Coordinates of C-alpha atoms in Angstrom, one line a residue:
X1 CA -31.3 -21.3 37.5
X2 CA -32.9 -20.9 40.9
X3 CA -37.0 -21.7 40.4
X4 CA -39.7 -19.9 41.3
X5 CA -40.6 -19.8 44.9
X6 CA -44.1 -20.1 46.4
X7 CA -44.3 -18.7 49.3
X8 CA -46.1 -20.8 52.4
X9 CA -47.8 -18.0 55.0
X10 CA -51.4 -17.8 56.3
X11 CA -52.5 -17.3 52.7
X12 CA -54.0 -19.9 51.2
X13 CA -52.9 -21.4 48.1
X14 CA -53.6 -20.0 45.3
X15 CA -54.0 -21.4 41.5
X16 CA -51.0 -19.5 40.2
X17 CA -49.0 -21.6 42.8
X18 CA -50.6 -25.0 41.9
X19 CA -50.4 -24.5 38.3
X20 CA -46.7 -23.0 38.9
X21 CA -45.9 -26.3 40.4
X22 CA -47.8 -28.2 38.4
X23 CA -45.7 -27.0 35.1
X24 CA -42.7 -26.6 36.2
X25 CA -39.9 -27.1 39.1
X26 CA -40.8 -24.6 41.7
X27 CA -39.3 -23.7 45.4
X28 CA -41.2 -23.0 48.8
X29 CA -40.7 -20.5 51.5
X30 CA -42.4 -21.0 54.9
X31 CA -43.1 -17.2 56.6
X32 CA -42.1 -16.9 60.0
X33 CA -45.4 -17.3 61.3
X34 CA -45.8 -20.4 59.9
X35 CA -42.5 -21.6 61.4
X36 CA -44.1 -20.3 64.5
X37 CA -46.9 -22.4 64.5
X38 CA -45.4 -25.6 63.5
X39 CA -42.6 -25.7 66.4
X40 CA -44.9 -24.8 68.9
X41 CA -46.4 -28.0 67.4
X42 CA -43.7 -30.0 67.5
X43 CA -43.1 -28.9 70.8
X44 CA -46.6 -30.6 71.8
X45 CA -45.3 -33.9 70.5
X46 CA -42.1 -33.9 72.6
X47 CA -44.2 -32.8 75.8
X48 CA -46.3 -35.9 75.0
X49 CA -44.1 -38.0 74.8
X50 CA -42.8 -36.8 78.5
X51 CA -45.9 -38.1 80.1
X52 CA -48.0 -41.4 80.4
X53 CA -50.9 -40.4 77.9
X54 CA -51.2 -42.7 75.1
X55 CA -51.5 -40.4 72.0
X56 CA -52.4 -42.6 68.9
X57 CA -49.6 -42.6 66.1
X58 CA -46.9 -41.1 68.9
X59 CA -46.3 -43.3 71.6
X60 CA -49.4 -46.1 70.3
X61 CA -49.4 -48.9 67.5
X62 CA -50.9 -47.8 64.3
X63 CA -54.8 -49.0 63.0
X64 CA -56.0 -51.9 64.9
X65 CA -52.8 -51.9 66.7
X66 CA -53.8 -48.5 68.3
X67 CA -54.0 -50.1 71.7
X68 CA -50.4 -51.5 71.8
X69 CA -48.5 -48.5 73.7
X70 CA -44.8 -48.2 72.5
X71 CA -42.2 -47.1 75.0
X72 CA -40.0 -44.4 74.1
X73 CA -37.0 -45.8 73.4
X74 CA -38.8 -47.4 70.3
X75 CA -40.2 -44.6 69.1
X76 CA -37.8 -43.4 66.1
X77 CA -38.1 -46.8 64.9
X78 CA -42.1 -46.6 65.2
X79 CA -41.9 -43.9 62.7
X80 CA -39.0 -45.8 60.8
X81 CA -41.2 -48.9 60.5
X82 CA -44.3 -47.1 59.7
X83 CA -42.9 -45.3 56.7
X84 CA -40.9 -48.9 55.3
X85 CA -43.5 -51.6 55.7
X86 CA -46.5 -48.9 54.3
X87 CA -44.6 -48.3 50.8
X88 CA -46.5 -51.1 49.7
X89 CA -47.7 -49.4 46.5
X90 CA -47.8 -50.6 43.1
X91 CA -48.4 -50.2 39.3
X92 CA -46.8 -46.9 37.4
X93 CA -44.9 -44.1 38.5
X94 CA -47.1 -40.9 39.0
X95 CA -45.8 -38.0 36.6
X96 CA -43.6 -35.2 37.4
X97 CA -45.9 -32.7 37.5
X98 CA -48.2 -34.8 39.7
X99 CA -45.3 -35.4 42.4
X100 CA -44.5 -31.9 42.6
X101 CA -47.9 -31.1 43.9
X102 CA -47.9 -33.7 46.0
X103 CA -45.0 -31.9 47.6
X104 CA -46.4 -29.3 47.6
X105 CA -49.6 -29.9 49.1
X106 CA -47.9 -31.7 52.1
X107 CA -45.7 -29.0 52.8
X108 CA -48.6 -26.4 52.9
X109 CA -50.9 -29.2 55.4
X110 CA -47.9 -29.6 57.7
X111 CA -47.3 -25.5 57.8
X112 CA -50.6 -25.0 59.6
X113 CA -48.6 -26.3 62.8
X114 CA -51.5 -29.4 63.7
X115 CA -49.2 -32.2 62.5
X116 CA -46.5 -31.8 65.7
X117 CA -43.9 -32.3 62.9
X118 CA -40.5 -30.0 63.3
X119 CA -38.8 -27.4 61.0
X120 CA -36.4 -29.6 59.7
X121 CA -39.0 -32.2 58.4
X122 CA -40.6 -29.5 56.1
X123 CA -37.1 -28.0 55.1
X124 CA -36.3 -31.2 53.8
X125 CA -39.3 -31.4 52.2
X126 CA -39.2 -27.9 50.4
X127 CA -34.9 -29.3 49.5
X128 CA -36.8 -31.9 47.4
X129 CA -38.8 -29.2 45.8
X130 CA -35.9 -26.4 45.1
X131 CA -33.3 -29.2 43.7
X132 CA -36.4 -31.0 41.5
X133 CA -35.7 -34.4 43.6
X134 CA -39.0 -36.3 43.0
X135 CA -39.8 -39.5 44.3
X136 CA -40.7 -42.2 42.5
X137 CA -44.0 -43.1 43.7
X138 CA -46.0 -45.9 42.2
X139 CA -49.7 -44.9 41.2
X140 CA -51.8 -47.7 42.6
X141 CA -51.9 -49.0 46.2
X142 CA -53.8 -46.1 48.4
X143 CA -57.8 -46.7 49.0
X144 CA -58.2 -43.1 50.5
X145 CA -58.3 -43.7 54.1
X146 CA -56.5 -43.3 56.1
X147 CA -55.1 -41.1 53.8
X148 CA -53.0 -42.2 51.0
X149 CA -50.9 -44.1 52.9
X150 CA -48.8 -46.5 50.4
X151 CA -48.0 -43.6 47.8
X152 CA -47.4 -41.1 51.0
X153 CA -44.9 -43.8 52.0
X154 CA -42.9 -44.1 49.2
X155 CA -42.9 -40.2 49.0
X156 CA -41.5 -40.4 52.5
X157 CA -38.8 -43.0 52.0
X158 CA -36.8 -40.7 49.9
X159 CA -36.4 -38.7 52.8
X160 CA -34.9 -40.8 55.1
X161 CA -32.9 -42.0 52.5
X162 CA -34.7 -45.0 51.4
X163 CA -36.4 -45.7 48.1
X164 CA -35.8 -44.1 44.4
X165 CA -36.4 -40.3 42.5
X166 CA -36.2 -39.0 40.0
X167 CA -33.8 -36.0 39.4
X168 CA -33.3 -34.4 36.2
X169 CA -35.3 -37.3 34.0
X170 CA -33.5 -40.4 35.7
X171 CA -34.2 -42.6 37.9
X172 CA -31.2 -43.1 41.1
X173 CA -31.3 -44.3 45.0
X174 CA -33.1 -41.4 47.0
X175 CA -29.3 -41.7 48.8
X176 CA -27.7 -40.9 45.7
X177 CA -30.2 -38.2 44.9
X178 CA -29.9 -36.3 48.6
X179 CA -26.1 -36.9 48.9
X180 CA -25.7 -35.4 45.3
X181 CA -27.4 -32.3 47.1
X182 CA -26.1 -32.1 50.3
X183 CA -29.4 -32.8 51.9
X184 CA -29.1 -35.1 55.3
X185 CA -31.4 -38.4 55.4
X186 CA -34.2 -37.5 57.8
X187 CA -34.8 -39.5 61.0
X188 CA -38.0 -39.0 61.8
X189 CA -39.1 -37.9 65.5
X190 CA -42.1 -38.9 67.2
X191 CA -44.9 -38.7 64.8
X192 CA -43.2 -37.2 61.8
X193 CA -43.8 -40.6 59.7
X194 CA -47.6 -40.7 60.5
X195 CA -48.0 -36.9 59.3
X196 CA -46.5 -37.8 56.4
X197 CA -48.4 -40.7 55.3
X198 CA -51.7 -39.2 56.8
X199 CA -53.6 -37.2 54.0
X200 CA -54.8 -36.4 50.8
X201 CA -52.7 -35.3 48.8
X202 CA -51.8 -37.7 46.2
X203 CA -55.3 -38.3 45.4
X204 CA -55.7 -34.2 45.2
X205 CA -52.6 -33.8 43.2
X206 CA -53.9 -36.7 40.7
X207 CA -57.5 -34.8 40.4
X208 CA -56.0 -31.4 39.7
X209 CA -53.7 -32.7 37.1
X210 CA -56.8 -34.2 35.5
X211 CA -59.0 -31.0 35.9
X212 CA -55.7 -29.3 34.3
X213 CA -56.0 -31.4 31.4
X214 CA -59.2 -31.3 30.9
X215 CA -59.3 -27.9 30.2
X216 CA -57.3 -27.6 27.5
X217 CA -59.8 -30.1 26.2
X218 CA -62.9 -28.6 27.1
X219 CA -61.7 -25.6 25.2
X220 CA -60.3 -27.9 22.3
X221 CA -64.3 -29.0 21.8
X222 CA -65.9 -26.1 21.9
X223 CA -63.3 -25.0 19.1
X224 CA -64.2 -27.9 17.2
X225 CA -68.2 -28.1 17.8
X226 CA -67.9 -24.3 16.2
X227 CA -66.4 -25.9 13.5
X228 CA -68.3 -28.7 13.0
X229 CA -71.4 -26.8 13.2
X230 CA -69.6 -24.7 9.6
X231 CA -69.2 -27.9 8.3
X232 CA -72.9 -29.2 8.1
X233 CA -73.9 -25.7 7.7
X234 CA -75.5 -25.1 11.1
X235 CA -77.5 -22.3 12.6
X236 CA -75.4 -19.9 14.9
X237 CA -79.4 -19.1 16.2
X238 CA -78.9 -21.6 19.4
X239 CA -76.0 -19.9 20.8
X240 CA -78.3 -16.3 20.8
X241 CA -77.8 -14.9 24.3
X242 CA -81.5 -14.4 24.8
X243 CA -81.7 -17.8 24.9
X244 CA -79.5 -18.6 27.8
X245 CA -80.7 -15.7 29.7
X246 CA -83.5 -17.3 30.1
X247 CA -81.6 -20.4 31.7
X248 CA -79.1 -18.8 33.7
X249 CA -76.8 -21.4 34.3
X250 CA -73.3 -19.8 34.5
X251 CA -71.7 -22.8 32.4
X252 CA -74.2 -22.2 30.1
X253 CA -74.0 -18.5 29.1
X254 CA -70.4 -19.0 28.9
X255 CA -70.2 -21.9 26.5
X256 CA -72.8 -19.9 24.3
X257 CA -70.7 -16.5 24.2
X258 CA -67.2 -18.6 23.3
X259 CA -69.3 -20.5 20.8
X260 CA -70.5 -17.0 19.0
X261 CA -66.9 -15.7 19.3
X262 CA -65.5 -18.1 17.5
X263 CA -68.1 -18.6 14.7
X264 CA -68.2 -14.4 14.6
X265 CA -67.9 -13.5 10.9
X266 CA -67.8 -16.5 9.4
X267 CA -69.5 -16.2 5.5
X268 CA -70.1 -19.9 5.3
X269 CA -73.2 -19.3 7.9
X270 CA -73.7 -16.1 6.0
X271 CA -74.4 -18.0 3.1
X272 CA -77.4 -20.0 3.9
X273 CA -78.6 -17.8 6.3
X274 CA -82.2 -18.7 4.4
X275 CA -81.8 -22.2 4.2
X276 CA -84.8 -24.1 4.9
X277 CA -83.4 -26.4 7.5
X278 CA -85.1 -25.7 10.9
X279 CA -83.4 -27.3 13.2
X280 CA -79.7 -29.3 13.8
X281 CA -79.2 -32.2 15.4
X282 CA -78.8 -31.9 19.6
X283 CA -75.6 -32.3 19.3
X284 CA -74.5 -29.3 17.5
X285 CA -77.5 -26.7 19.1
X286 CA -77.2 -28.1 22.2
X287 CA -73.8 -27.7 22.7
X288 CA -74.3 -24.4 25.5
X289 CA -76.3 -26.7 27.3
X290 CA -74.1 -29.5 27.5
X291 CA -71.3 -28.1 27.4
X292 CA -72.2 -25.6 29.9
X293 CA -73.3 -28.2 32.4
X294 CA -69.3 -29.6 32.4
X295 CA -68.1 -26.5 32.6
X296 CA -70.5 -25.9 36.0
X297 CA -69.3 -29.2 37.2
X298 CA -65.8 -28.8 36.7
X299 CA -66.0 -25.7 38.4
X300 CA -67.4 -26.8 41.4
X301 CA -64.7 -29.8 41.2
X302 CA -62.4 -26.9 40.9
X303 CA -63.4 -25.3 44.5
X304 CA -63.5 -28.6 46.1
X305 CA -59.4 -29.2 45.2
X306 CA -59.2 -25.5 46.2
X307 CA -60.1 -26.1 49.4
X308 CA -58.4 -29.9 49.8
X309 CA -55.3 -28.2 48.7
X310 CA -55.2 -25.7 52.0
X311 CA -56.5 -28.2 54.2
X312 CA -54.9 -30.2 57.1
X313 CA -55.7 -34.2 56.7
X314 CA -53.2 -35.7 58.7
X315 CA -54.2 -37.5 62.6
X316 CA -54.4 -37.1 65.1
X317 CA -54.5 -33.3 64.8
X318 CA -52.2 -31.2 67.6
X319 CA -53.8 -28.0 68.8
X320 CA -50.9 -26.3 70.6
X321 CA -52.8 -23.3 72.6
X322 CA -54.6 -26.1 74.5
X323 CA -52.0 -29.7 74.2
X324 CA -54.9 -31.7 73.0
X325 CA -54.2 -33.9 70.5
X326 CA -57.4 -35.0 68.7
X327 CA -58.1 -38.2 66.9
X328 CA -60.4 -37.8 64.0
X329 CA -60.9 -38.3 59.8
X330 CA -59.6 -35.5 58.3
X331 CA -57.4 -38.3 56.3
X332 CA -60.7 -39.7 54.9
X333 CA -60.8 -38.2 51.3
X334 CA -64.6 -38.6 50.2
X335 CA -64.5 -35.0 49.2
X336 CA -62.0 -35.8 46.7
X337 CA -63.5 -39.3 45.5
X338 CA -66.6 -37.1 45.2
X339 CA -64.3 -34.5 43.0
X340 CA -62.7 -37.0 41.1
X341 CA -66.2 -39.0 39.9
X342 CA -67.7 -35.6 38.9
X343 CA -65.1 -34.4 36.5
X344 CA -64.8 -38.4 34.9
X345 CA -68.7 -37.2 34.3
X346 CA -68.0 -34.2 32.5
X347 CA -65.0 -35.9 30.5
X348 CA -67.2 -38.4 29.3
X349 CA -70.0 -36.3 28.3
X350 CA -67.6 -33.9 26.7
X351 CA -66.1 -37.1 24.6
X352 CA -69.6 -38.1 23.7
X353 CA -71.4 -34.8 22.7
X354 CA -68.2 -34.8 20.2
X355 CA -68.4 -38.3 18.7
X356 CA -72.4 -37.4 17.9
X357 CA -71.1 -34.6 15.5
X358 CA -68.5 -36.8 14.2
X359 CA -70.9 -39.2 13.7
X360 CA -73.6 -36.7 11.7
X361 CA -70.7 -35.7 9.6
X362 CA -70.4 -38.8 8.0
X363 CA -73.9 -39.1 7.2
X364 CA -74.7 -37.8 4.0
X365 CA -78.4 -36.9 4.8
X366 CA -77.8 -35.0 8.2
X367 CA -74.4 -32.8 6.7
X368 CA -75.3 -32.6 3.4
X369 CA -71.5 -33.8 2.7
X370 CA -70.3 -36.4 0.5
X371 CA -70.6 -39.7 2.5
X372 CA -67.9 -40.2 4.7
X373 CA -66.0 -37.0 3.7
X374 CA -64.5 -38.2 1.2
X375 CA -65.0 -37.4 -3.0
X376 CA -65.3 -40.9 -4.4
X377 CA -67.1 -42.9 -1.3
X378 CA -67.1 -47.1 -2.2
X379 CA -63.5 -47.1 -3.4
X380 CA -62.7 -45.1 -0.7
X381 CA -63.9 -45.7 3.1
X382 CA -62.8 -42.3 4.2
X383 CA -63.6 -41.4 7.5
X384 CA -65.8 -44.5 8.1
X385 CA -64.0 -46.2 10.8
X386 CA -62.7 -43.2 12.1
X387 CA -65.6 -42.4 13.7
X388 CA -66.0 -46.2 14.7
X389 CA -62.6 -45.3 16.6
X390 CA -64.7 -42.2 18.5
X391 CA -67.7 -44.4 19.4
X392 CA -65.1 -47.5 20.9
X393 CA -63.7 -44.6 22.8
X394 CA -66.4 -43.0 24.3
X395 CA -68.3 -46.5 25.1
X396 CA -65.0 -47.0 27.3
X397 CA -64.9 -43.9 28.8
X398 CA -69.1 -44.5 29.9
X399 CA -67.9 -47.4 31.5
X400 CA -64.7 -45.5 33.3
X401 CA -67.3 -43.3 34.4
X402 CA -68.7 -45.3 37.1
X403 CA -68.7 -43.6 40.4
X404 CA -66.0 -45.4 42.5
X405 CA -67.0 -43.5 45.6
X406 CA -69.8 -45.8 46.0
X407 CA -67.3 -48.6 46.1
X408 CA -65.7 -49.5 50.1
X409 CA -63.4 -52.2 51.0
X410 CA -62.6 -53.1 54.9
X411 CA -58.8 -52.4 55.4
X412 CA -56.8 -53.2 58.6
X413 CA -58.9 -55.8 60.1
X414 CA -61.7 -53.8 59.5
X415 CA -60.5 -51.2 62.1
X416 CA -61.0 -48.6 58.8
X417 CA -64.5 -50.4 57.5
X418 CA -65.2 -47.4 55.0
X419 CA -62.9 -45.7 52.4
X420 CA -63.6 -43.7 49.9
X421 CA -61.0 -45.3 46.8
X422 CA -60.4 -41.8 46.3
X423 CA -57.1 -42.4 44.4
X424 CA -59.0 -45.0 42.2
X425 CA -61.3 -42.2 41.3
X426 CA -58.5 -39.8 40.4
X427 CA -56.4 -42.6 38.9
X428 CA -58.9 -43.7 35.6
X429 CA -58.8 -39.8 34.8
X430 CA -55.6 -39.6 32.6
X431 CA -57.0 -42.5 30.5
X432 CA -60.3 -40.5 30.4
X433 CA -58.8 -37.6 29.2
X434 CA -57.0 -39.4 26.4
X435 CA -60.1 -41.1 25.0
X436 CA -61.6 -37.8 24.9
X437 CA -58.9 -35.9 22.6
X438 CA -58.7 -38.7 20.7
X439 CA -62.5 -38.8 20.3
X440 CA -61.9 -34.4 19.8
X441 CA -59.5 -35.2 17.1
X442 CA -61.3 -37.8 15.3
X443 CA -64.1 -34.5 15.2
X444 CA -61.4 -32.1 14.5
X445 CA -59.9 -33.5 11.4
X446 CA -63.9 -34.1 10.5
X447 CA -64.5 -30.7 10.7
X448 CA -62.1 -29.6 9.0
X449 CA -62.6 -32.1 5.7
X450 CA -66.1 -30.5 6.2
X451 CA -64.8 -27.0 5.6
X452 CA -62.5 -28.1 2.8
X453 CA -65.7 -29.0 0.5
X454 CA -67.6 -25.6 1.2
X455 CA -64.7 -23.8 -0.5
X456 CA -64.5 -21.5 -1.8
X457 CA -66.2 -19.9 1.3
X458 CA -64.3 -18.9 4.3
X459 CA -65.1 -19.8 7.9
X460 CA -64.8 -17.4 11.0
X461 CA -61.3 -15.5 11.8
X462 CA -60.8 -17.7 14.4
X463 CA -61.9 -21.2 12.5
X464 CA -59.7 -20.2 9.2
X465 CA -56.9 -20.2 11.3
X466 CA -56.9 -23.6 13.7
X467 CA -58.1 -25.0 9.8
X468 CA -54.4 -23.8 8.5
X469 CA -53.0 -24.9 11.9
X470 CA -54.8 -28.3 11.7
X471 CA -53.8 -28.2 7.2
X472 CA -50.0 -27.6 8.6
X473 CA -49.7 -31.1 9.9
X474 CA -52.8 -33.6 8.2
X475 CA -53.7 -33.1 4.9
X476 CA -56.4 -33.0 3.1
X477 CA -58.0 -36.4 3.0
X478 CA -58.1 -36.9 -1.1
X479 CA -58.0 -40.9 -1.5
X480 CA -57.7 -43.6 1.6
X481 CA -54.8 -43.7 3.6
X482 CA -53.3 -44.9 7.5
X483 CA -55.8 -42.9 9.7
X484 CA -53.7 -43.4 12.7
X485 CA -50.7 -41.4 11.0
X486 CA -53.1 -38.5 11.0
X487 CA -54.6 -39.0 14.7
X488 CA -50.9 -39.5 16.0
X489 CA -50.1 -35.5 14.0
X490 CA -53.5 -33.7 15.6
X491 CA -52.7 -35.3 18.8
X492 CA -49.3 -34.0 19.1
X493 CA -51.1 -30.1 17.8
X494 CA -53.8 -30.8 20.1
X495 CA -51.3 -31.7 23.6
X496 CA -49.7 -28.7 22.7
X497 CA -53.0 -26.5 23.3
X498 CA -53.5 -25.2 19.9
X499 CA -56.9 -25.2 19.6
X500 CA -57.8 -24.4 23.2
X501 CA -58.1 -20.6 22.4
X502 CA -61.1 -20.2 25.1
X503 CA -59.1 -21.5 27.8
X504 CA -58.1 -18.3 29.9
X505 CA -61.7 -16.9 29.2
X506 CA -63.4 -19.7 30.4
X507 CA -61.1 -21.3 33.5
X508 CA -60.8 -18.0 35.7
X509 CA -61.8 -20.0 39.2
X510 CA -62.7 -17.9 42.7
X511 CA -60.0 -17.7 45.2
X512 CA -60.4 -19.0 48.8

């Protein structure tokens, strides 16, 4: 079956492609003004290397070899070199999904025509692409300038017919993998290896992956906060929209309105509706606010990858209508570093707001529960260290959340004396995201041991039924039992996006 293609023009991309890529194997088109603009390019570079400028990265040593000129009869094995000895990179494999966008995003960069690569470089590029050849790229190694260099590498090696991908699930020689689809090793012309290995787009495609994930979980919390605010028997009057149109914050007015959707109808708030409790704990009323402020920041994360995603990072930059090649930082990915720090602040925050409500839950005097959730509390621990499991988790994930753009280490003999460790800053996300819908499940299956003793009242439409949907794989928690059995079963319901019934209202991001 012949993917989906995406098709490469003056349009930027858009979120359809990166999420298309992103899911599943997808395959690239370049319009013909885009194959216009990168051979006239290319054609640059082979006029440079006709005369006696030096042009960094084409006929020059790379970093603080910049002054050693290169004659041209070494110049394929400048390229050669570059691309061996910089696949340097370490630690796991990035996913899949992550790889493909990393394609992806390169072959969009190079199609602006300022990277003086050729045709043939991006057709091989887009081969990998349309016959789901990935390249197994370690995670750890890049520092985010210039570029990321070592995971760029090791990208690159697999076209010239060096390294390993993955094709179909397993692992085999990138020679093995191109000869099994007729593709031709690549042999890189005059500086085809340094605009590949210039850029950022493994630390992009590492952020967007995140943000992707985190959405599904931002919309798993608000789900559960509505439940959890059932369980104790919590006002519905702090998600009023007079309240929040007095705060306009976009994040904000939103989180309220999906909040009030999803406790809509419910008759266990219609039955206390008199109660003389005046107010809930911050956790559960001030969940628009909170909430609201993550769901701002992750949309200004969101147009920040938008914008790296259509961008050209490579150096030094060609501009054909004139010949100049210009040196410059487009490599240096501080945008993204930025990016990346700010959504590890709203994962946290959206981990901890949760483990507070888990937290009241077990407290007898704050839920009006039976202590712990459970009917015969002493013989039974119930959901005791549960919640110790939520408050481990989100301690970690405070401590993951640690800006790393503020961190710098001199590279390459201090020729590149600031970086921005944007790939460090994208790389703690995954683990970030999985404390937090551990931490969501921990509340989750809280929740719904909540709702189980207001019975015989009913929740909301939309509660009753993540409750049967949560019921269909953990039980009712009746006497003590392995807690982890039942965090393993929500996890697999929650990774499956279940719960995250907002998540089209809420993630609708501008276009460029």
């Amino acid at each position: 079956m012949t993917p989906p293609a995406i098709k490469i023009s003056e349009r930027p991309l858009t979120w359809r492609d990166l999420r298309l890529a992103h899911t599943d194997p997808a395959g690239v088109t370049l319009a013909k003004s885009a194959q216009k603009r990168v051979t006239r390019a290319a054609g640059t570079i082979a006029s440079v290397t006709k005369g006696d400028d030096a042009v960094y990265g084409v006929n020059t040593g790379f970093g603080k070899l910049a002054q050693t000129r290169i004659d041209n009869d070494h110049l394929v094995d400048l390229q050669l070199n570059l691309i061996r000895s910089h696949a340097a990179g370490t630690g796991p494999a990035l996913s899949d999904s992550i790889v493909r966008l990393i394609l992806l995003l390169k072959i969009k960069s190079l199609s602006f025509g300022h990277s003086g690569v050729r045709l043939e470089l991006i057709d091989k590029l887009a081969s990998l692409l349309a016959h789901n050849i990935l390249p197994v790229i370690p995670s750890r190694g890049s520092v985010g300038a210039s570029g990321d260099l070592a995971p760029l590498a090791h990208m690159s090696l697999v076209l010239i017919g060096e390294g390993k991908a993955r094709v179909d699930g397993r692992t085999v020689s990138a020679a093995k993998a191109l000869g099994g689809a007729g593709i031709e090793p690549l042999e890189p012309a005059p500086k085809e290896g340094l605009a590949l290995l210039n850029g950022t787009q493994v630390s992009t495609a590492i952020t967007l992956d995140a943000l992707f994930r985190a959405e599904d979980l931002f919309a798993t919390a608000l789900l559960t906060g509505a439940m959890s605010v059932d369980a104790i028997l919590g006002s519905d009057t702090p998600f009023d929209a007079r309240i929040h149109a007095l705060r306009p914050h976009p994040g904000q007015a939103a989180s309220a309105a999906a909040i009030r959707k999803i406790l809509r109808g419910s008759k266990i708030r219609a039955s206390h509706v008199n109660c003389e409790r005046v107010q809930d704990p911050y956790s559960f009323r001030c969940q628009p606010q909170v909430m609201g402020a993550c769901l701002d920041q992750m949309f200004d994360v969101a147009r920040k990858l938008l914008i790296e995603a259509n961008s050209v990072t490579d150096n030094p930059l060609i501009f054909a209508s004139t010949g100049d090649a210009l040196s410059g930082g487009n490599f240096h990915a501080e945008p993204v570093a930025f990016a990346a720090d700010a959504l590890a602040l709203a994962i946290a925050e959206v981990g901890a707001l949760s483990e507070r409500r888990s937290a009241a839950m077990i407290d007898a005097n704050i839920s009006e529960l039976p202590p712990f959730l459970v009917s015969e509390p002493g013989v039974n621990s119930g959901f005791m260290m549960a919640q110790v499991t939520a408050a481990a988790l989100a301690s970690e994930n405070k401590a993951l959340a640690h800006p790393r753009s503020t961190d710098s280490l001199p590279t390459s003999a201090n020729q590149e004396d600031h970086v921005s460790m944007a790939t460090n800053a994208a790389n703690r996300l995954d683990g970030m995201n999985t404390n937090t819908r551990d931490i969501i499940a921990i509340e989750l299956l809280s929740a719904a041991q909540g709702i189980d003793f207001r019975r015989p009242l009913k929740s909301s439409r939309v509660l009753e039924a993540a409750h049967a949907e949560i019921r269909s794989a953990v039980a009712f928690w009746d006497r003590d039992r392995c807690f982890a059995d039942d965090l393993e079963r929500i996890n697999k319901v929650i990774d499956q996006g279940a719960f995250a019934t907002s998540r089209t209202d809420l993630f609708t991001y501008p276009e460029m």
